Amino acid sequence: MADAPDVSADLEAIKKKFSGKWKLRNSEGLDEYLKFIGLNFVFRKVATAASCTVDISVEEDKIRLITHGPKTSNDVFNLNTELEDTDPVGNEMTAVVTFEGGNLVTNSKPRNKSKAKETKVTREIIKGDDGKDEMIMTVNAGTLVMKRFFVKQP
């Protein structure tokens, strides 16, 4: 667990690097991932066809991720602190979000004998071919790797 000065510095870095509105450009492996976690065919088709945006902000000592899409979520959490969460199909999970090597990393595992799959989500910022910031969200679940590519909105 990081001490307070490290968390403050990490939150400032996250604010500078990740804050803003991110619009989904494309996904790789989304249908396979949704099938793996148990989403039925109809909902998978809706999810893979839908647009999505993510708003990321740092508010005092907390990080907020608001995802707008077929299922809207508003997640608020402290860095390096275990929290109770659910996966996209509602299975109970325990998660910890850390800041590692300049990336936001969420490690989640099932809780209360749920059917959730152990998952690691890594969000990283890169410069796109056009010089604009892009966010790559890589989801590792079992042997599956799913990637979602977002572009920062003005």
mmCIF file of C-alpha atoms in Angstrom, residues 64-152:
data_model
loop_
_atom_site.group_PDB
_atom_site.id
_atom_site.type_symbol
_atom_site.label_atom_id
_atom_site.label_comp_id
_atom_site.label_asym_id
_atom_site.label_seq_id
_atom_site.Cartn_x
_atom_site.Cartn_y
_atom_site.Cartn_z
ATOM 1 C CA ARG A 64 -14.603 8.652 -10.892
ATOM 2 C CA LEU A 65 -15.274 6.662 -14.078
ATOM 3 C CA ILE A 66 -18.648 7.232 -15.702
ATOM 4 C CA THR A 67 -19.331 4.911 -18.610
ATOM 5 C CA HIS A 68 -22.183 5.836 -20.962
ATOM 6 C CA GLY A 69 -23.351 3.009 -23.223
ATOM 7 C CA PRO A 70 -25.914 0.223 -23.279
ATOM 8 C CA LYS A 71 -25.333 -0.005 -19.528
ATOM 9 C CA THR A 72 -24.356 3.220 -17.779
ATOM 10 C CA SER A 73 -22.144 2.972 -14.714
ATOM 11 C CA ASN A 74 -20.797 5.539 -12.283
ATOM 12 C CA ASP A 75 -17.856 4.132 -10.336
ATOM 13 C CA VAL A 76 -16.088 6.110 -7.591
ATOM 14 C CA PHE A 77 -13.115 4.612 -5.787
ATOM 15 C CA ASN A 78 -9.932 5.254 -3.846
ATOM 16 C CA LEU A 79 -6.611 4.181 -5.275
ATOM 17 C CA ASN A 80 -5.023 1.078 -3.694
ATOM 18 C CA THR A 81 -8.179 0.264 -1.711
ATOM 19 C CA GLU A 82 -10.256 -2.900 -2.042
ATOM 20 C CA LEU A 83 -13.840 -2.282 -3.109
ATOM 21 C CA GLU A 84 -16.933 -4.331 -3.810
ATOM 22 C CA ASP A 85 -17.988 -4.260 -7.448
ATOM 23 C CA THR A 86 -19.868 -6.251 -10.084
ATOM 24 C CA ASP A 87 -18.876 -7.432 -13.539
ATOM 25 C CA PRO A 88 -20.873 -6.375 -16.649
ATOM 26 C CA VAL A 89 -23.454 -9.125 -16.023
ATOM 27 C CA GLY A 90 -23.908 -8.354 -12.307
ATOM 28 C CA ASN A 91 -21.692 -11.031 -10.729
ATOM 29 C CA GLU A 92 -20.133 -9.911 -7.427
ATOM 30 C CA MET A 93 -16.441 -9.041 -7.495
ATOM 31 C CA THR A 94 -13.770 -7.532 -5.277
ATOM 32 C CA ALA A 95 -11.508 -5.042 -7.064
ATOM 33 C CA VAL A 96 -8.414 -2.954 -6.386
ATOM 34 C CA VAL A 97 -7.367 -0.085 -8.661
ATOM 35 C CA THR A 98 -3.695 0.873 -8.728
ATOM 36 C CA PHE A 99 -1.486 3.231 -10.726
ATOM 37 C CA GLU A 100 1.385 1.191 -12.176
ATOM 38 C CA GLY A 101 3.933 2.417 -14.683
ATOM 39 C CA GLY A 102 1.688 5.299 -15.712
ATOM 40 C CA ASN A 103 -1.330 3.023 -16.263
ATOM 41 C CA LEU A 104 -4.596 2.619 -14.346
ATOM 42 C CA VAL A 105 -4.840 -1.073 -13.465
ATOM 43 C CA THR A 106 -7.893 -2.807 -11.990
ATOM 44 C CA ASN A 107 -7.533 -6.337 -10.638
ATOM 45 C CA SER A 108 -10.874 -8.034 -9.903
ATOM 46 C CA LYS A 109 -11.769 -11.432 -8.539
ATOM 47 C CA PRO A 110 -15.055 -13.177 -7.707
ATOM 48 C CA ARG A 111 -16.522 -12.812 -4.233
ATOM 49 C CA ASN A 112 -19.260 -14.704 -2.401
ATOM 50 C CA LYS A 113 -18.851 -17.689 -4.757
ATOM 51 C CA SER A 114 -20.129 -15.634 -7.707
ATOM 52 C CA LYS A 115 -19.690 -16.731 -11.320
ATOM 53 C CA ALA A 116 -17.455 -13.725 -12.029
ATOM 54 C CA LYS A 117 -14.151 -14.340 -13.792
ATOM 55 C CA GLU A 118 -10.846 -13.089 -12.409
ATOM 56 C CA THR A 119 -10.042 -10.054 -14.554
ATOM 57 C CA LYS A 120 -7.301 -7.491 -15.055
ATOM 58 C CA VAL A 121 -8.127 -4.215 -16.815
ATOM 59 C CA THR A 122 -5.276 -1.940 -17.868
ATOM 60 C CA ARG A 123 -5.929 1.575 -19.158
ATOM 61 C CA GLU A 124 -2.992 3.258 -20.855
ATOM 62 C CA ILE A 125 -2.618 6.532 -22.743
ATOM 63 C CA ILE A 126 -0.693 6.708 -26.010
ATOM 64 C CA LYS A 127 -0.251 9.333 -28.708
ATOM 65 C CA GLY A 128 -2.237 8.419 -31.801
ATOM 66 C CA ASP A 129 -0.992 8.740 -35.373
ATOM 67 C CA ASP A 130 -2.593 12.201 -35.439
ATOM 68 C CA GLY A 131 -0.727 13.255 -32.272
ATOM 69 C CA LYS A 132 -3.891 13.200 -30.142
ATOM 70 C CA ASP A 133 -4.236 11.227 -26.924
ATOM 71 C CA GLU A 134 -5.777 7.774 -27.184
ATOM 72 C CA MET A 135 -6.693 5.412 -24.370
ATOM 73 C CA ILE A 136 -6.299 1.665 -24.793
ATOM 74 C CA MET A 137 -8.266 -0.466 -22.356
ATOM 75 C CA THR A 138 -6.950 -4.037 -22.295
ATOM 76 C CA VAL A 139 -9.039 -6.645 -20.477
ATOM 77 C CA ASN A 140 -7.405 -9.952 -19.548
ATOM 78 C CA ALA A 141 -9.835 -12.641 -18.354
ATOM 79 C CA GLY A 142 -8.607 -16.204 -18.313
ATOM 80 C CA THR A 143 -6.871 -16.741 -21.650
ATOM 81 C CA LEU A 144 -8.959 -14.040 -23.362
ATOM 82 C CA VAL A 145 -7.663 -10.600 -24.253
ATOM 83 C CA MET A 146 -10.111 -7.890 -25.246
ATOM 84 C CA LYS A 147 -9.072 -4.374 -26.256
ATOM 85 C CA ARG A 148 -11.098 -1.186 -26.562
ATOM 86 C CA PHE A 149 -9.645 1.916 -28.190
ATOM 87 C CA PHE A 150 -10.834 5.399 -27.167
ATOM 88 C CA VAL A 151 -10.025 8.873 -28.487
ATOM 89 C CA LYS A 152 -9.993 11.917 -26.235
#
